[in-house]
Amino acid sequence: MLTVNNLAVHYGVIEAIREVSFEVKEGEIVSLIGANGAGKSTILKAVSGLIRPSQGEIVYEGTPITTATPKQIVEKGISQVPEGRHIFSGMTVLENLEMGAFLRKDKNEVEKDLQLVFDRFPILKERKNQDAATLSGGEQQMVAMGRALMSRPRLLLLDEPSMGLAPILIKEIFHIIEEINRTGTTVLLIEQNAKMALKIANRGYVLETGNVVQTGTGEELLESDIIQKAYLGG
Ligand code: ATP
């Protein structure tokens, strides 16, 4: 579904990632694991068209999207939940969710998807008329995920959904990610929380200072020396 070949991104003279290659097959959950500054967010921003790679190619369903705009990429069915959620404050929960569908013309289907989001996140229905900025961190993560789902993506990009959440909420968010995947959405997940991200992943890639250093199934990586030593204190 998504193939990233030999990708490099520079910020001025800083090389954030180099020669990164990975793929996501339809129906999978793929996790990219890496410490702070490894280049995880940079990869997601390149896939969603927010930054231009200096080298390499990104192919989505057989079509190169390396130089496509963020709008074109959303229209093709890729949606990103950004790190730190980026909730629109001063807007209600409902308005935030509606923003996720602003490119869609099929208003009846949008209404159906809104109901699906409320079914998935009942708390958001209760709080739909409340300023989204007043929600808790976990609820804001749900708004960000719900907003992304409102574009009816086929590929969902998640940037550190567990960041800043209590362990019980992290479990809930990962459970919801599995549910979203089970109902037909392919997921590319970026995480520092290696344990949770690899537990739910079909496959994963480990990033270190801008490079992929290991790949395997979620189970294989959980047991690998590199993950045990660097992330799980083994
Ligand atoms: P974190 O988990 O801390 O968010 P990350 O793995 O997502 O980290 P990136 O944000 O992709 O890492 O950053 C990769 C590298 O690129 C880092 O060395 C970072 O300092 C650098 N970098 C990121 N954004 C910029 C920018 N706008 N200008 C200059 N350097 C940047």
CSV table of C-alpha atoms and ligand atoms in Angstrom, one decimal:
chain,number,residue,atom,x,y,z
A,1,MET,CA,0.0,0.0,0.0
A,2,LEU,CA,2.8,2.4,1.0
A,3,THR,CA,6.4,2.0,0.0
A,4,VAL,CA,9.1,4.4,1.2
A,5,ASN,CA,12.4,4.0,-0.7
A,6,ASN,CA,15.8,5.4,0.3
A,7,LEU,CA,14.3,8.5,1.9
A,8,ALA,CA,16.4,11.4,3.1
A,9,VAL,CA,15.2,14.7,4.7
A,10,HIS,CA,17.4,17.7,5.5
A,11,TYR,CA,16.5,20.7,7.6
A,12,GLY,CA,19.0,23.2,6.1
A,13,VAL,CA,22.3,21.5,6.7
A,14,ILE,CA,20.9,19.0,9.3
A,15,GLU,CA,20.3,15.6,7.9
A,16,ALA,CA,17.3,14.3,9.9
A,17,ILE,CA,16.9,11.0,8.2
A,18,ARG,CA,19.0,9.1,5.5
A,19,GLU,CA,18.3,6.1,3.4
A,20,VAL,CA,15.1,5.1,5.2
A,21,SER,CA,13.1,2.4,3.4
A,22,PHE,CA,10.1,0.6,4.7
A,23,GLU,CA,6.7,-0.6,3.6
A,24,VAL,CA,3.2,-0.9,4.9
A,25,LYS,CA,0.9,-3.5,3.4
A,26,GLU,CA,-2.9,-3.1,3.2
A,27,GLY,CA,-4.5,-4.2,6.5
A,28,GLU,CA,-1.4,-4.0,8.6
A,29,ILE,CA,-0.4,-2.1,11.7
A,30,VAL,CA,3.3,-1.1,11.2
A,31,SER,CA,5.2,0.5,14.1
A,32,LEU,CA,8.2,2.7,13.7
A,33,ILE,CA,10.1,2.8,17.0
A,34,GLY,CA,12.8,5.2,17.9
A,35,ALA,CA,14.2,7.4,20.7
A,36,ASN,CA,13.8,11.3,20.8
A,37,GLY,CA,15.3,12.8,17.6
A,38,ALA,CA,15.6,9.5,15.7
A,39,GLY,CA,13.5,11.0,12.9
A,40,LYS,CA,10.1,9.5,13.4
A,41,SER,CA,8.1,12.6,13.1
A,42,THR,CA,10.1,13.7,10.1
A,43,ILE,CA,9.2,10.5,8.3
A,44,LEU,CA,5.5,11.0,8.9
A,45,LYS,CA,5.6,14.6,7.8
A,46,ALA,CA,7.3,13.5,4.6
A,47,VAL,CA,4.5,10.9,4.0
A,48,SER,CA,1.8,13.5,4.6
A,49,GLY,CA,3.4,16.0,2.3
A,50,LEU,CA,4.3,18.6,5.0
A,51,ILE,CA,8.0,18.5,4.2
A,52,ARG,CA,9.8,17.7,0.9
A,53,PRO,CA,12.4,14.9,1.0
A,54,SER,CA,15.8,15.7,-0.4
A,55,GLN,CA,16.2,12.2,-1.8
A,56,GLY,CA,14.1,9.1,-2.3
A,57,GLU,CA,10.6,8.2,-3.2
A,58,ILE,CA,7.2,7.6,-1.5
A,59,VAL,CA,4.7,5.5,-3.4
A,60,TYR,CA,1.1,5.0,-2.3
A,61,GLU,CA,-1.0,2.4,-4.1
A,62,GLY,CA,1.4,2.4,-7.1
A,63,THR,CA,1.5,6.2,-7.5
A,64,PRO,CA,4.5,8.3,-6.4
A,65,ILE,CA,3.3,11.0,-3.9
A,66,THR,CA,6.8,12.3,-3.0
A,67,THR,CA,5.9,15.8,-4.3
A,68,ALA,CA,2.1,15.8,-3.8
A,69,THR,CA,0.6,18.5,-1.6
A,70,PRO,CA,-0.9,17.6,1.9
A,71,LYS,CA,-4.4,18.2,0.4
A,72,GLN,CA,-3.8,15.8,-2.5
A,73,ILE,CA,-2.5,13.2,0.0
A,74,VAL,CA,-5.6,13.5,2.2
A,75,GLU,CA,-7.8,13.2,-0.8
A,76,LYS,CA,-6.0,9.9,-1.7
A,77,GLY,CA,-7.0,8.5,1.6
A,78,ILE,CA,-4.0,9.2,4.0
A,79,SER,CA,-4.7,11.1,7.2
A,80,GLN,CA,-2.3,12.0,10.0
A,81,VAL,CA,-2.9,12.4,13.7
A,82,PRO,CA,-0.1,14.8,14.6
A,83,GLU,CA,2.2,14.7,17.7
A,84,GLY,CA,0.7,16.8,20.5
A,85,ARG,CA,-2.7,16.4,18.9
A,86,HIS,CA,-3.1,20.0,17.6
A,87,ILE,CA,-6.6,20.5,18.8
A,88,PHE,CA,-8.3,23.7,17.6
A,89,SER,CA,-9.0,25.6,20.8
A,90,GLY,CA,-11.9,28.0,20.9
A,91,MET,CA,-13.8,25.4,18.8
A,92,THR,CA,-16.1,22.8,20.2
A,93,VAL,CA,-15.4,19.0,20.0
A,94,LEU,CA,-18.0,18.8,17.2
A,95,GLU,CA,-16.4,21.6,15.2
A,96,ASN,CA,-13.0,20.0,15.6
A,97,LEU,CA,-14.4,16.7,14.3
A,98,GLU,CA,-16.1,18.5,11.4
A,99,MET,CA,-12.8,20.1,10.4
A,100,GLY,CA,-11.6,16.6,9.6
A,101,ALA,CA,-14.2,16.3,6.9
A,102,PHE,CA,-13.8,19.7,5.3
A,103,LEU,CA,-12.6,18.3,1.9
A,104,ARG,CA,-15.6,15.9,1.6
A,105,LYS,CA,-18.7,16.7,-0.4
A,106,ASP,CA,-20.7,13.6,0.6
A,107,LYS,CA,-22.5,15.2,3.5
A,108,ASN,CA,-24.8,12.3,4.3
A,109,GLU,CA,-21.8,10.0,4.5
A,110,VAL,CA,-20.0,12.5,6.7
A,111,GLU,CA,-22.9,12.5,9.1
A,112,LYS,CA,-22.7,8.6,9.3
A,113,ASP,CA,-18.9,8.8,10.0
A,114,LEU,CA,-19.6,11.4,12.7
A,115,GLN,CA,-21.9,8.9,14.4
A,116,LEU,CA,-19.3,6.2,14.0
A,117,VAL,CA,-16.8,8.4,15.7
A,118,PHE,CA,-19.3,9.0,18.6
A,119,ASP,CA,-19.9,5.3,18.8
A,120,ARG,CA,-16.2,4.7,19.1
A,121,PHE,CA,-15.6,7.5,21.5
A,122,PRO,CA,-18.8,7.9,23.6
A,123,ILE,CA,-17.2,10.6,25.8
A,124,LEU,CA,-16.8,12.9,22.7
A,125,LYS,CA,-20.6,12.7,22.2
A,126,GLU,CA,-21.2,13.8,25.8
A,127,ARG,CA,-18.7,16.6,25.3
A,128,LYS,CA,-19.5,17.6,21.8
A,129,ASN,CA,-20.5,21.2,22.6
A,130,GLN,CA,-17.6,21.8,24.9
A,131,ASP,CA,-14.5,23.8,23.9
A,132,ALA,CA,-12.0,21.0,22.9
A,133,ALA,CA,-9.2,22.8,24.7
A,134,THR,CA,-10.8,22.1,28.0
A,135,LEU,CA,-10.7,18.3,27.5
A,136,SER,CA,-8.2,16.0,29.3
A,137,GLY,CA,-5.1,14.8,27.4
A,138,GLY,CA,-6.6,11.4,26.7
A,139,GLU,CA,-9.9,13.0,25.5
A,140,GLN,CA,-7.9,15.4,23.2
A,141,GLN,CA,-6.1,12.4,21.8
A,142,MET,CA,-9.5,10.9,21.0
A,143,VAL,CA,-10.6,14.2,19.3
A,144,ALA,CA,-7.4,14.1,17.2
A,145,MET,CA,-8.0,10.5,16.2
A,146,GLY,CA,-11.7,11.1,15.6
A,147,ARG,CA,-10.9,14.2,13.4
A,148,ALA,CA,-8.5,12.1,11.3
A,149,LEU,CA,-11.1,9.4,10.9
A,150,MET,CA,-13.6,12.0,9.6
A,151,SER,CA,-11.7,12.1,6.3
A,152,ARG,CA,-12.4,8.4,6.0
A,153,PRO,CA,-8.8,7.4,5.6
A,154,ARG,CA,-7.6,4.1,4.2
A,155,LEU,CA,-4.1,4.7,5.8
A,156,LEU,CA,-4.0,6.4,9.2
A,157,LEU,CA,-0.7,7.9,10.4
A,158,LEU,CA,-0.4,8.2,14.2
A,159,ASP,CA,2.4,10.3,15.7
A,160,GLU,CA,3.1,9.2,19.3
A,161,PRO,CA,-0.5,8.7,20.5
A,162,SER,CA,0.6,7.6,23.9
A,163,MET,CA,2.6,10.8,24.7
A,164,GLY,CA,1.7,12.3,28.0
A,165,LEU,CA,-1.0,9.8,28.9
A,166,ALA,CA,-1.5,7.8,32.1
A,167,PRO,CA,-0.8,4.0,31.6
A,168,ILE,CA,-4.5,3.1,31.8
A,169,LEU,CA,-5.3,5.6,29.0
A,170,ILE,CA,-2.4,4.4,26.9
A,171,LYS,CA,-4.0,0.9,27.1
A,172,GLU,CA,-7.3,2.3,26.0
A,173,ILE,CA,-5.9,4.3,23.1
A,174,PHE,CA,-3.9,1.2,21.8
A,175,HIS,CA,-7.0,-0.9,22.1
A,176,ILE,CA,-8.9,1.7,20.0
A,177,ILE,CA,-6.1,1.7,17.4
A,178,GLU,CA,-6.5,-2.1,17.1
A,179,GLU,CA,-10.3,-1.6,16.7
A,180,ILE,CA,-9.8,1.0,14.0
A,181,ASN,CA,-7.4,-1.4,12.2
A,182,ARG,CA,-9.9,-4.3,12.5
A,183,THR,CA,-12.6,-2.3,10.8
A,184,GLY,CA,-10.5,-1.9,7.7
A,185,THR,CA,-8.0,1.0,8.2
A,186,THR,CA,-4.3,0.4,7.7
A,187,VAL,CA,-2.1,2.0,10.4
A,188,LEU,CA,1.4,3.4,10.4
A,189,LEU,CA,2.3,4.1,14.1
A,190,ILE,CA,5.2,6.1,15.3
A,191,GLU,CA,6.1,5.5,19.0
A,192,GLN,CA,8.7,5.7,21.7
A,193,ASN,CA,6.5,3.3,23.7
A,194,ALA,CA,8.1,0.3,22.1
A,195,LYS,CA,6.3,-2.3,24.2
A,196,MET,CA,2.8,-1.2,23.4
A,197,ALA,CA,3.5,-0.3,19.8
A,198,LEU,CA,5.2,-3.6,19.0
A,199,LYS,CA,2.5,-5.7,20.9
A,200,ILE,CA,-0.2,-4.5,18.5
A,201,ALA,CA,2.0,-4.3,15.4
A,202,ASN,CA,2.2,-6.9,12.6
A,203,ARG,CA,5.6,-5.6,11.8
A,204,GLY,CA,8.0,-2.9,13.0
A,205,TYR,CA,11.1,-0.9,12.1
A,206,VAL,CA,13.6,0.4,14.6
A,207,LEU,CA,15.1,3.8,13.9
A,208,GLU,CA,18.3,5.2,15.3
A,209,THR,CA,19.7,8.6,14.4
A,210,GLY,CA,17.9,8.8,11.0
A,211,ASN,CA,18.5,5.2,10.0
A,212,VAL,CA,16.5,1.9,10.1
A,213,VAL,CA,18.6,-0.5,12.1
A,214,GLN,CA,16.3,-3.4,12.5
A,215,THR,CA,13.1,-4.8,11.2
A,216,GLY,CA,10.9,-7.8,11.9
A,217,THR,CA,7.5,-8.9,13.2
A,218,GLY,CA,6.2,-7.2,16.3
A,219,GLU,CA,6.9,-10.3,18.3
A,220,GLU,CA,10.4,-10.7,16.9
A,221,LEU,CA,11.3,-7.1,17.7
A,222,LEU,CA,9.9,-7.3,21.2
A,223,GLU,CA,12.3,-10.1,21.9
A,224,SER,CA,15.3,-8.6,20.0
A,225,ASP,CA,18.4,-7.5,21.9
A,226,ILE,CA,18.2,-4.0,20.5
A,227,ILE,CA,14.6,-3.4,21.9
A,228,GLN,CA,15.2,-5.3,25.1
A,229,LYS,CA,18.3,-3.2,25.9
A,230,ALA,CA,17.3,0.2,24.7
A,231,TYR,CA,13.6,0.2,25.6
A,232,LEU,CA,12.6,-2.6,28.0
A,233,GLY,CA,15.6,-2.6,30.4
A,234,GLY,CA,16.4,-6.2,29.6
B,1,ATP,P1,10.7,12.9,19.1
B,1,ATP,O1,10.3,11.6,19.5
B,1,ATP,O2,11.5,13.7,20.1
B,1,ATP,O3,9.6,13.7,18.5
B,1,ATP,P2,11.6,12.2,16.4
B,1,ATP,O4,12.1,10.8,16.3
B,1,ATP,O5,10.2,12.4,15.9
B,1,ATP,O6,11.8,12.7,17.9
B,1,ATP,P3,12.3,14.3,14.5
B,1,ATP,O7,11.4,15.3,15.1
B,1,ATP,O8,11.9,13.6,13.3
B,1,ATP,O9,12.6,13.1,15.6
B,1,ATP,O10,13.7,14.9,14.4
B,1,ATP,C1,14.8,14.3,13.7
B,1,ATP,C2,16.0,15.2,13.8
B,1,ATP,O11,15.8,16.3,13.0
B,1,ATP,C3,16.4,15.7,15.1
B,1,ATP,O12,17.8,15.7,15.2
B,1,ATP,C4,15.8,17.1,15.2
B,1,ATP,O13,16.5,18.0,16.0
B,1,ATP,C5,15.9,17.5,13.7
B,1,ATP,N1,14.8,18.5,13.3
B,1,ATP,C6,13.5,18.2,13.4
B,1,ATP,N2,12.8,19.3,12.9
B,1,ATP,C7,13.7,20.2,12.6
B,1,ATP,C8,13.6,21.6,12.1
B,1,ATP,N3,12.5,22.1,11.8
B,1,ATP,N4,14.8,22.2,11.9
B,1,ATP,C9,16.0,21.7,12.2
B,1,ATP,N5,16.1,20.4,12.7
B,1,ATP,C10,15.0,19.7,12.9
